[in-house]
Coordinates of C-alpha atoms and ligand atoms in Angstrom, one line a residue:
X1 CA 0.0 0.2 -0.3
X2 CA 1.4 3.6 -0.9
X3 CA 2.4 4.5 2.6
X4 CA 1.8 8.1 0.8
X5 CA -1.7 7.7 0.4
X6 CA -3.0 6.1 3.6
X7 CA -1.3 8.2 6.3
X8 CA -0.7 7.4 10.0
X9 CA -2.3 10.6 10.7
X10 CA -4.9 12.8 10.0
X11 CA -4.9 15.1 7.2
X12 CA -6.9 18.6 7.7
X13 CA -8.5 20.4 5.0
X14 CA -10.1 23.4 5.8
X15 CA -12.8 24.7 3.6
X16 CA -13.1 28.3 6.1
X17 CA -12.0 30.5 3.0
X18 CA -14.7 28.5 0.4
X19 CA -17.6 26.9 2.1
X20 CA -17.5 28.7 5.9
X21 CA -17.4 31.9 3.4
X22 CA -20.3 31.3 1.7
X23 CA -22.7 31.7 5.4
X24 CA -24.9 35.0 4.8
X25 CA -22.6 38.2 5.9
X26 CA -19.2 36.2 6.5
X27 CA -18.1 37.3 2.6
X28 CA -14.3 38.4 3.2
X29 CA -12.8 41.1 0.4
X30 CA -9.3 39.6 -1.2
X31 CA -7.0 41.8 1.4
X32 CA -8.7 39.5 4.5
X33 CA -8.6 36.4 2.7
X34 CA -5.3 36.6 2.5
X35 CA -4.6 37.2 6.3
X36 CA -6.9 34.0 7.2
X37 CA -5.0 32.2 5.1
X38 CA -1.8 33.4 6.5
X39 CA -2.8 32.2 9.2
X40 CA -4.3 28.9 8.7
X41 CA -1.1 28.6 7.6
X42 CA 0.5 28.8 11.2
X43 CA -2.1 27.2 12.8
X44 CA -0.5 23.7 10.1
X45 CA -3.7 22.5 8.3
X46 CA -2.7 20.8 5.6
X47 CA -5.2 22.1 2.7
X48 CA -6.1 25.4 2.2
X49 CA -9.6 25.2 0.1
X50 CA -9.0 29.3 -0.9
X51 CA -12.2 29.6 -2.6
X52 CA -14.1 28.7 -5.8
X53 CA -12.1 30.3 -8.7
X54 CA -14.5 30.2 -11.2
X55 CA -17.4 32.0 -8.9
X56 CA -16.1 35.6 -9.6
X57 CA -13.5 37.7 -10.6
X58 CA -12.8 38.4 -7.0
X59 CA -12.8 34.4 -6.2
X60 CA -10.6 33.7 -8.7
X61 CA -8.1 36.9 -7.3
X62 CA -8.6 34.9 -3.8
X63 CA -7.3 31.9 -4.9
X64 CA -4.6 33.0 -6.9
X65 CA -3.0 35.5 -4.3
X66 CA -3.6 32.6 -1.9
X67 CA -1.9 30.1 -4.1
X68 CA 1.3 33.2 -4.5
X69 CA 1.7 34.5 -1.3
X70 CA 0.5 31.0 0.9
X71 CA 1.2 28.6 -1.2
X72 CA 5.0 28.1 -0.4
X73 CA 7.2 25.1 -0.7
X74 CA 7.0 23.7 3.1
X75 CA 3.3 25.7 3.5
X76 CA -0.1 24.1 3.0
X77 CA -1.7 22.7 -0.5
X78 CA -3.6 25.5 -2.1
X79 CA -7.1 24.1 -3.5
X80 CA -9.9 25.1 -5.6
X81 CA -13.6 24.3 -6.2
X82 CA -14.6 23.6 -9.5
X83 CA -17.7 22.4 -10.9
X84 CA -17.8 19.0 -12.8
X85 CA -17.4 21.4 -16.0
X86 CA -14.6 21.9 -17.8
X87 CA -14.9 25.8 -17.6
X88 CA -14.7 25.5 -14.0
X89 CA -11.7 23.2 -14.0
X90 CA -10.2 25.2 -16.1
X91 CA -10.6 28.6 -13.7
X92 CA -9.2 26.3 -10.7
X93 CA -6.4 25.4 -12.6
X94 CA -5.3 28.5 -13.6
X95 CA -5.6 30.2 -10.1
X96 CA -3.5 27.6 -8.3
X97 CA -1.2 27.3 -10.8
X98 CA 1.5 29.5 -8.6
X99 CA 1.3 27.1 -5.7
X100 CA 4.3 24.9 -4.9
X101 CA 1.1 22.2 -4.2
X102 CA -1.7 22.6 -5.9
X103 CA -5.3 20.4 -5.6
X104 CA -8.7 20.9 -7.9
X105 CA -11.4 20.0 -5.6
X106 CA -14.6 19.0 -8.4
X107 CA -17.8 17.4 -7.8
X108 CA -20.6 16.5 -8.9
X109 CA -24.3 15.1 -7.1
X110 CA -25.1 11.6 -7.3
X111 CA -28.1 11.1 -4.7
X112 CA -31.5 10.8 -6.8
X113 CA -33.5 13.8 -5.7
X114 CA -30.1 16.1 -7.3
X115 CA -30.1 13.8 -10.1
X116 CA -33.8 13.9 -11.0
X117 CA -34.4 17.8 -9.7
X118 CA -31.7 19.7 -9.7
X119 CA -29.3 18.2 -12.9
X120 CA -31.9 16.5 -14.8
X121 CA -29.2 13.8 -15.8
X122 CA -29.4 9.5 -15.5
X123 CA -27.0 8.2 -13.1
X124 CA -25.2 6.6 -16.3
X125 CA -24.7 10.6 -17.8
X126 CA -23.5 11.3 -14.5
X127 CA -21.0 8.6 -13.8
X128 CA -19.6 9.7 -17.1
X129 CA -19.3 13.3 -16.5
X130 CA -17.3 12.7 -13.3
X131 CA -15.2 9.9 -14.7
X132 CA -14.3 12.4 -17.2
X133 CA -13.8 15.5 -15.5
X134 CA -11.7 14.0 -12.7
X135 CA -9.9 12.9 -16.2
X136 CA -9.6 16.1 -16.9
X137 CA -8.4 17.9 -13.9
X138 CA -5.6 15.4 -13.8
X139 CA -4.3 17.0 -16.8
X140 CA -3.6 20.5 -15.1
X141 CA -2.9 18.9 -11.7
X142 CA -1.3 15.4 -10.2
X143 CA -3.3 16.3 -6.8
X144 CA -7.2 15.6 -7.6
X145 CA -10.1 15.4 -5.0
X146 CA -13.7 14.6 -5.9
X147 CA -16.8 14.4 -4.5
X148 CA -19.7 12.8 -4.8
X149 CA -22.2 15.5 -3.7
X150 CA -24.7 14.3 -1.6
X151 CA -23.2 11.1 -1.1
X152 CA -25.1 10.5 2.2
X153 CA -28.4 10.7 0.7
X154 CA -26.8 7.9 -2.4
X155 CA -27.7 5.0 -3.2
X156 CA -24.3 2.7 -2.2
X157 CA -24.2 0.6 -4.7
X158 CA -24.1 3.6 -7.5
X159 CA -21.9 5.4 -5.0
X160 CA -19.1 2.9 -5.0
X161 CA -19.4 2.4 -8.5
X162 CA -18.5 6.1 -9.3
X163 CA -16.2 6.4 -6.7
X164 CA -14.1 3.3 -7.9
X165 CA -14.5 5.1 -11.6
X166 CA -13.1 8.5 -10.5
X167 CA -10.1 6.6 -8.8
X168 CA -9.2 5.0 -11.8
X169 CA -9.7 8.4 -13.3
X170 CA -7.2 9.4 -10.7
X171 CA -8.5 11.3 -7.4
X172 CA -6.1 10.9 -5.2
X173 CA -8.7 12.1 -2.4
X174 CA -12.3 11.4 -2.5
X175 CA -14.7 13.0 -0.4
X176 CA -17.7 11.5 0.9
X177 CA -19.9 15.1 2.0
X178 CA -23.0 14.9 4.1
X179 CA -24.1 18.0 2.4
X180 CA -27.4 18.6 3.9
X181 CA -26.0 17.3 8.0
X182 CA -28.9 14.5 7.4
X183 CA -26.4 11.2 8.9
X184 CA -26.0 10.0 12.1
X185 CA -22.2 8.6 13.4
X186 CA -22.7 4.8 13.6
X187 CA -24.6 5.3 10.3
X188 CA -21.4 7.5 8.0
X189 CA -19.3 5.4 10.3
X190 CA -21.0 2.4 8.3
X191 CA -20.9 4.3 5.2
X192 CA -17.0 4.4 5.5
X193 CA -16.9 0.9 6.1
X194 CA -18.9 0.0 3.1
X195 CA -16.7 2.3 0.6
X196 CA -13.2 0.5 2.0
X197 CA -14.5 -2.8 1.3
X198 CA -16.8 -1.9 -1.8
X199 CA -14.8 0.1 -3.8
X200 CA -11.8 -2.6 -4.7
X201 CA -9.4 0.5 -6.0
X202 CA -9.8 2.4 -2.6
X203 CA -6.6 1.6 -1.4
X204 CA -5.3 4.3 -4.3
X205 CA -7.0 7.3 -2.9
X206 CA -7.3 8.9 0.5
X207 CA -11.2 8.7 2.2
X208 CA -11.9 12.6 3.3
X209 CA -15.4 13.5 5.1
X210 CA -17.1 16.9 4.6
X211 CA -20.5 17.2 6.4
X212 CA -22.8 20.1 7.5
X213 CA -24.2 20.1 11.4
X214 CA -28.0 20.5 10.6
X215 CA -28.4 18.1 13.3
X216 CA -25.2 19.1 15.8
X217 CA -24.3 15.9 14.4
X218 CA -21.0 17.1 12.4
X219 CA -18.5 16.6 14.7
X220 CA -19.1 13.1 16.0
X221 CA -20.2 12.1 12.2
X222 CA -16.7 12.6 11.3
X223 CA -14.9 11.3 14.6
X224 CA -16.8 7.9 14.0
X225 CA -15.6 8.1 9.8
X226 CA -11.8 8.3 11.5
X227 CA -12.7 5.5 13.5
X228 CA -13.8 3.7 10.4
X229 CA -11.0 4.5 7.6
X230 CA -11.5 8.4 6.5
X231 CA -8.1 9.9 7.0
X232 CA -9.1 13.3 6.0
X233 CA -11.7 16.1 7.6
X234 CA -12.5 18.8 5.7
X235 CA -14.1 21.3 8.0
X236 CA -14.3 25.4 8.9
X237 CA -12.8 27.3 12.3
X238 CA -15.5 28.5 14.4
X239 CA -17.6 26.0 12.6
X240 CA -19.1 28.7 10.1
X241 CA -20.7 27.6 6.8
X242 CA -23.9 27.1 4.8
X243 CA -26.6 27.1 7.1
X244 CA -25.7 25.3 10.7
X245 CA -22.7 25.5 9.1
X246 CA -19.6 22.5 8.8
X247 CA -17.4 20.8 11.8
X248 CA -15.8 22.8 13.2
X249 CA -12.0 22.2 13.2
X250 CA -10.9 23.6 16.9
X251 CA -13.5 20.7 17.9
X252 CA -12.1 17.8 15.8
X253 CA -8.9 18.7 16.6
X254 CA -9.1 19.0 20.3
X255 CA -10.7 15.7 20.0
X256 CA -8.2 13.3 18.1
X257 CA -5.5 16.5 20.8
X258 CA -7.4 15.6 23.9
X259 CA -8.4 11.5 22.9
X260 CA -5.6 10.6 20.9
X261 CA -5.4 7.0 22.8
X262 CA -8.4 6.0 22.3
X263 CA -8.5 7.2 18.8
X264 CA -4.4 5.5 18.4
X265 CA -5.4 2.2 17.4
X266 CA -8.0 3.2 14.8
X267 CA -4.5 4.5 13.0
X268 CA -2.9 1.6 14.0
X269 CA -0.6 3.4 16.8
X270 CA 0.4 2.0 20.0
X271 CA -2.2 3.0 22.1
X272 CA 0.3 4.7 24.5
X273 CA 1.1 7.1 21.7
X274 CA 1.3 10.5 22.4
X275 CA 2.6 11.7 19.0
X276 CA 0.5 13.9 17.6
X277 CA -2.6 12.9 15.3
X278 CA -2.9 15.7 13.5
X279 CA -0.3 18.4 11.9
X280 CA -2.1 21.1 13.6
X281 CA -0.4 23.7 16.4
X282 CA -3.5 24.0 18.6
X283 CA -1.6 27.3 20.4
X284 CA -2.8 28.9 17.3
X285 CA -6.3 27.8 17.5
X286 CA -7.6 30.9 19.5
X287 CA -5.9 33.6 17.8
X288 CA -7.4 31.9 14.6
X289 CA -10.9 31.6 16.0
X290 CA -10.2 35.6 16.9
X291 CA -9.4 36.7 13.8
X292 CA -12.4 34.9 11.4
X293 CA -14.8 36.2 13.9
X294 CA -13.6 39.6 13.9
X295 CA -13.2 39.7 10.0
X296 CA -16.4 37.9 9.0
X297 CA -18.4 39.3 11.7
X298 CA -19.8 35.8 13.1
X299 CA -19.7 35.9 16.7
X300 CA -18.6 32.6 18.6
X301 CA -21.1 31.8 20.7
X302 CA -19.9 32.0 25.1
X303 CA -20.6 28.6 25.2
X304 CA -18.7 27.5 22.2
X305 CA -17.1 24.2 23.0
X306 CA -13.1 25.0 22.9
X307 CA -12.8 28.4 21.2
X308 CA -16.3 30.2 23.3
X309 CA -15.8 32.6 25.4
X310 CA -16.8 30.1 28.7
X311 CA -15.5 26.9 27.4
X312 CA -12.8 27.3 30.2
X313 CA -14.4 29.5 33.0
X314 CA -15.6 27.6 36.1
X315 CA -18.5 29.3 38.1
X316 CA -20.2 26.7 39.9
X317 CA -18.2 27.0 43.7
X318 CA -17.7 23.3 43.4
X319 CA -16.0 23.4 40.4
X320 CA -13.6 26.1 41.4
X321 CA -12.7 24.9 44.5
X322 CA -11.7 21.9 43.1
X323 CA -9.9 23.6 39.6
X324 CA -7.9 25.4 42.4
X325 CA -7.1 22.3 44.2
X326 CA -6.0 20.8 41.0
X327 CA -6.9 21.7 37.5
X328 CA -7.5 17.5 36.6
X329 CA -10.4 17.7 38.8
X330 CA -13.0 19.6 36.1
X331 CA -10.9 20.8 33.0
X332 CA -9.9 17.6 30.1
X333 CA -7.1 20.0 28.6
X334 CA -5.0 22.7 29.8
X335 CA -6.3 26.5 28.2
X336 CA -2.5 27.0 27.0
X337 CA -3.1 24.2 24.6
X338 CA -5.6 26.2 22.4
X339 CA -3.3 29.6 22.9
X340 CA -4.9 30.9 25.8
X341 CA -2.3 32.3 27.9
X342 CA -2.1 33.7 31.3
X343 CA -2.9 37.4 29.4
X344 CA 0.1 39.0 31.3
X345 CA 0.1 42.6 31.2
X346 CA 2.5 43.3 28.7
X347 CA 2.8 47.0 27.7
X348 CA 1.6 50.5 28.9
X349 CA 1.4 53.8 27.8
X350 CA 5.3 54.5 28.5
X351 CA 6.4 51.6 26.4
X352 CA 8.0 52.3 23.0
X353 CA 7.9 51.1 19.9
X354 CA 10.4 48.8 19.5
X355 CA 8.2 46.9 23.0
X356 CA 5.2 47.3 20.7
X357 CA 6.8 45.6 17.7
X358 CA 8.6 42.4 19.7
X359 CA 5.5 42.2 21.2
X360 CA 3.4 42.0 18.1
X361 CA 6.0 39.3 16.5
X362 CA 5.7 36.9 19.7
X363 CA 1.5 37.1 19.1
X364 CA 2.7 36.0 15.6
X365 CA 1.8 39.5 13.6
X366 CA 4.3 40.2 11.3
X367 CA 3.4 44.1 10.1
X368 CA 4.8 46.2 6.9
X369 CA 6.5 49.8 8.3
X370 CA 3.5 51.3 7.6
X371 CA 1.1 49.3 9.1
X372 CA 2.8 49.1 12.4
X373 CA 2.7 53.0 12.4
X374 CA -1.0 52.6 12.1
X375 CA -1.1 49.9 14.8
X376 CA 1.1 52.3 17.1
X377 CA -0.4 55.5 17.0
X378 CA -3.5 53.4 18.0
X379 CA -1.7 51.7 20.6
X380 CA -0.6 55.4 22.2
X381 CA -4.4 56.4 21.9
X382 CA -5.5 53.4 24.2
X383 CA -3.0 53.5 26.6
X384 CA -3.6 57.0 27.1
X385 CA -6.7 55.9 28.2
X386 CA -6.4 52.4 29.5
X387 CA -3.3 51.8 32.1
X388 CA -2.9 48.0 31.3
X389 CA -2.3 46.5 27.6
X390 CA -2.8 43.3 27.4
X391 CA -2.2 40.5 24.4
X392 CA -6.5 41.0 23.8
X393 CA -6.4 44.8 23.4
X394 CA -2.9 44.3 21.4
X395 CA -4.8 41.9 19.5
X396 CA -8.0 43.9 19.0
X397 CA -6.0 46.8 18.3
X398 CA -4.1 45.7 15.0
X399 CA -7.0 43.5 14.0
X400 CA -9.1 46.8 14.4
X401 CA -6.2 49.0 12.8
X402 CA -5.0 47.1 10.5
X403 CA -7.5 44.7 9.2
X404 CA -10.4 46.9 8.3
X405 CA -12.0 47.2 4.5
X406 CA -10.5 49.7 3.0
X407 CA -11.9 53.1 3.7
X408 CA -14.4 54.6 1.6
X409 CA -15.9 56.6 4.3
X410 CA -14.0 57.7 6.9
X411 CA -15.5 58.5 10.7
X412 CA -14.1 62.1 11.4
X413 CA -16.1 63.1 14.5
X414 CA -18.9 61.5 16.2
X415 CA -20.3 63.1 19.3
X416 CA -23.1 62.2 21.3
X417 CA -25.5 63.6 24.0
X418 CA -27.7 61.4 26.2
X419 CA -29.4 61.0 29.8
X420 CA -32.3 59.7 31.6
X421 CA -33.6 63.6 31.1
X422 CA -32.9 64.3 27.4
X423 CA -33.4 63.4 23.7
X424 CA -30.2 60.8 22.5
X425 CA -28.9 63.8 19.7
X426 CA -25.4 62.9 17.8
X427 CA -23.4 64.4 15.4
X428 CA -21.1 63.0 13.3
X429 CA -18.8 64.3 10.5
X430 CA -17.8 61.7 7.9
X431 CA -15.5 62.2 4.7
X432 CA -16.6 60.6 1.4
X433 CA -15.0 59.1 -1.0
X434 CA -14.9 61.8 -2.8
X435 CA -12.8 63.6 -0.6
X436 CA -15.8 65.7 0.5
X437 CA -16.5 66.0 4.6
X438 CA -20.4 66.3 5.6
X439 CA -21.7 66.6 8.8
X440 CA -25.5 65.4 10.0
X441 CA -27.3 65.1 12.9
X442 CA -30.1 63.1 14.6
X443 CA -32.2 62.2 17.6
X444 CA -32.9 58.2 18.3
X445 CA -34.4 56.3 20.6
X446 CA -30.6 55.9 22.6
X447 CA -27.0 56.8 21.6
X448 CA -26.4 54.4 19.2
X449 CA -29.6 54.7 17.3
X450 CA -29.0 58.6 16.7
X451 CA -25.6 58.0 15.8
X452 CA -27.0 55.1 13.5
X453 CA -29.8 57.4 12.0
X454 CA -27.2 60.6 11.5
X455 CA -24.6 57.8 9.9
X456 CA -27.5 57.2 7.7
X457 CA -28.5 60.9 6.6
X458 CA -24.8 61.7 5.3
X459 CA -24.0 58.0 3.2
X460 CA -27.7 57.2 2.2
X461 CA -27.9 53.7 1.3
X462 CA -31.1 52.0 2.6
X463 CA -30.0 49.4 5.1
X464 CA -31.6 47.2 8.2
X465 CA -29.6 46.4 11.0
X466 CA -30.5 42.9 11.7
X467 CA -27.6 42.4 15.1
X468 CA -25.8 44.4 16.7
X469 CA -23.6 43.5 19.8
X470 CA -21.0 44.8 22.2
X471 CA -18.2 42.5 24.0
X472 CA -15.4 43.6 26.2
X473 CA -11.9 42.1 25.2
X474 CA -10.9 42.7 29.0
X475 CA -12.0 42.2 32.3
X476 CA -12.1 46.4 33.7
X477 CA -14.0 49.0 33.5
X478 CA -11.2 50.8 31.1
X479 CA -11.4 47.7 28.7
X480 CA -11.9 47.9 25.3
X481 CA -15.4 47.3 23.4
X482 CA -15.4 45.8 20.6
X483 CA -18.9 46.4 18.8
X484 CA -20.0 43.6 15.6
X485 CA -23.2 44.6 13.7
X486 CA -24.6 42.6 10.4
X487 CA -27.0 44.7 8.3
X488 CA -28.7 43.4 5.1
X489 CA -29.3 45.5 2.1
X490 CA -31.1 44.2 -0.4
X491 CA -31.5 40.2 0.7
X492 CA -27.0 40.8 1.1
X493 CA -25.4 40.6 4.4
X494 CA -22.3 42.7 5.6
X495 CA -20.8 42.9 8.6
X496 CA -18.6 45.6 10.7
X497 CA -16.6 45.1 13.5
X498 CA -14.9 47.3 15.7
X499 CA -13.2 48.2 19.0
X500 CA -12.2 51.2 21.6
X501 CA -12.6 52.1 24.6
X502 CA -15.6 54.0 24.0
X503 CA -18.4 51.9 23.0
X504 CA -20.2 54.5 20.9
X505 CA -17.3 55.7 19.3
X506 CA -16.7 51.8 18.5
X507 CA -20.5 51.2 17.8
X508 CA -20.0 54.2 14.8
X509 CA -16.5 52.9 13.5
X510 CA -18.4 49.3 13.3
X511 CA -21.2 50.8 11.4
X512 CA -19.1 53.0 8.9
X513 CA -17.0 49.8 8.4
X514 CA -19.7 47.5 7.4
X515 CA -21.2 50.5 5.6
X516 CA -18.0 50.3 3.6
X517 CA -18.3 47.0 2.2
X518 CA -21.8 47.7 1.0
X519 CA -21.2 50.3 -0.6
X520 CA -17.4 48.0 -2.1
X521 CA -20.2 45.9 -3.1
X522 CA -22.4 47.7 -4.7
X523 CA -19.2 49.8 -7.2
X524 CA -18.6 45.9 -7.7
X525 CA -21.5 44.6 -9.0
X526 CA -21.0 45.2 -12.7
X527 CA -18.2 42.3 -12.4
X528 CA -19.9 39.7 -10.0
X529 CA -20.4 36.6 -11.3
X530 CA -24.0 35.4 -12.3
X531 CA -25.6 34.7 -9.0
X532 CA -26.8 31.2 -11.2
X533 CA -23.2 30.1 -10.3
X534 CA -23.3 30.7 -6.7
X535 CA -26.7 29.1 -6.5
X536 CA -25.5 26.3 -8.0
X537 CA -22.8 25.7 -5.4
X538 CA -26.0 26.2 -2.7
X539 CA -24.6 23.3 0.1
Ligands
KIV1 O1 -21.5 20.2 1.5 C1 -21.2 20.1 0.1 O2 -21.6 19.1 -0.2 C2 -20.1 20.6 -0.1 C3 -19.2 19.8 -2.0 C4 -19.1 21.2 -3.1 C5 -18.5 19.3 -1.2 O3 -19.9 21.8 0.1
ZN2 ZN1 -20.5 22.0 2.4

């Protein structure tokens, strides 16, 4: 058996930038996708599915830039999704060309329900297309992955046939998607076992799994798949993705890490082996989670496993007592193992540029001179108001200052008057994309409402605020407040994010940030690819 094809560890295929980015409002621009890709590389994922190159010029550019930037010799494999259509495969091949390790992931549905209602093709036709398109993809790259979409609801005998023929055509990875999040752990495990037992050439390919979380079972399904022979897991940071999301990377990785002795025998290792089951640097997990949450505006629920704010907090007296005596009484993993440090106070208002630069470097931020200057100015501003600057503050400052959508509208001034005896009133000044400074004022039901109404009077793009949240970065009355908002315009959702010690200022900046994304999208509408392409890839 080919050793390289059948690894004794689990391959982590991250699809945050493709399937994850498909969830409403999570849309990222090219620069933001690059930041995520670099962090995924630091995290140590094996494969980055960087996008769906054919879907739009923006998607193509993002895949290509990631291939150039992150697809280095010792970096991850860069993959583009492609329908089993020549034009898609050509676009994918072109976009991933700069990567040292490049993969095309092509797919077509195999369930009768998809064949009848969506593709309007017979089983024989789909079989022939799958085989032909895998061979076509193979003419561009050696590393081809094939997915029979909606595999879980496909007839197993037909599925075996499709897999056998696509492997014979050159697929090195066959991915089994639970497209609609329907299966259960034991069913999925049996399905993977069935594939191992009934596809004659299965040892020529790696079995991968992909699944959505509609019933909250995606991670459990994957772990059962691992026990039955799956060696690649397709997952996203924070589990973001279509509908209820995808299987969450951090949950899978930490389950395999914490319970490695349970999983070892399924991978042919001695039960007691301490060797990691994945290549992930678990200490990068928390940082990656925060970055994806900040950039996509998809908040992480406090009780989310591994990366939720409460994941390592002990509230009950009995638990606190136990943990103080011995952490193992109520903790199955160490917070430091996911990169949650004790959050030591590192900098203050007298800290210089060098200390600032050094600490950022230690935290894994590599900023250009210009970015560093901007971030340092912001740091000084915050340090004037807040005595102690922690790592979390630094991270919020950098995210806020450097990782913003290029500005079209810029908030110059925001002022509010509010209280229990006055009508909340706000005045704002914005610099418009053509450099004009416009001031307006409004009253509202509260200070944030008044600010948003005043901004609307200047920007004048109809939209509906659908989510508003404030979270404090650290404890303490002088903490930075992070505001995340989501707004809707013509059925599209845009998110905005900002941090400031003044939550009204943060609210105004987050709103302007979201409006800038909206405005940019309006400007780009001419170049967007047909909606129909996105519609086809709805899963
Ligand atoms: O959910 C799904 O079936 C997919 C495929 C394109 C792999 O995302
Ligand atoms: Zn999917």
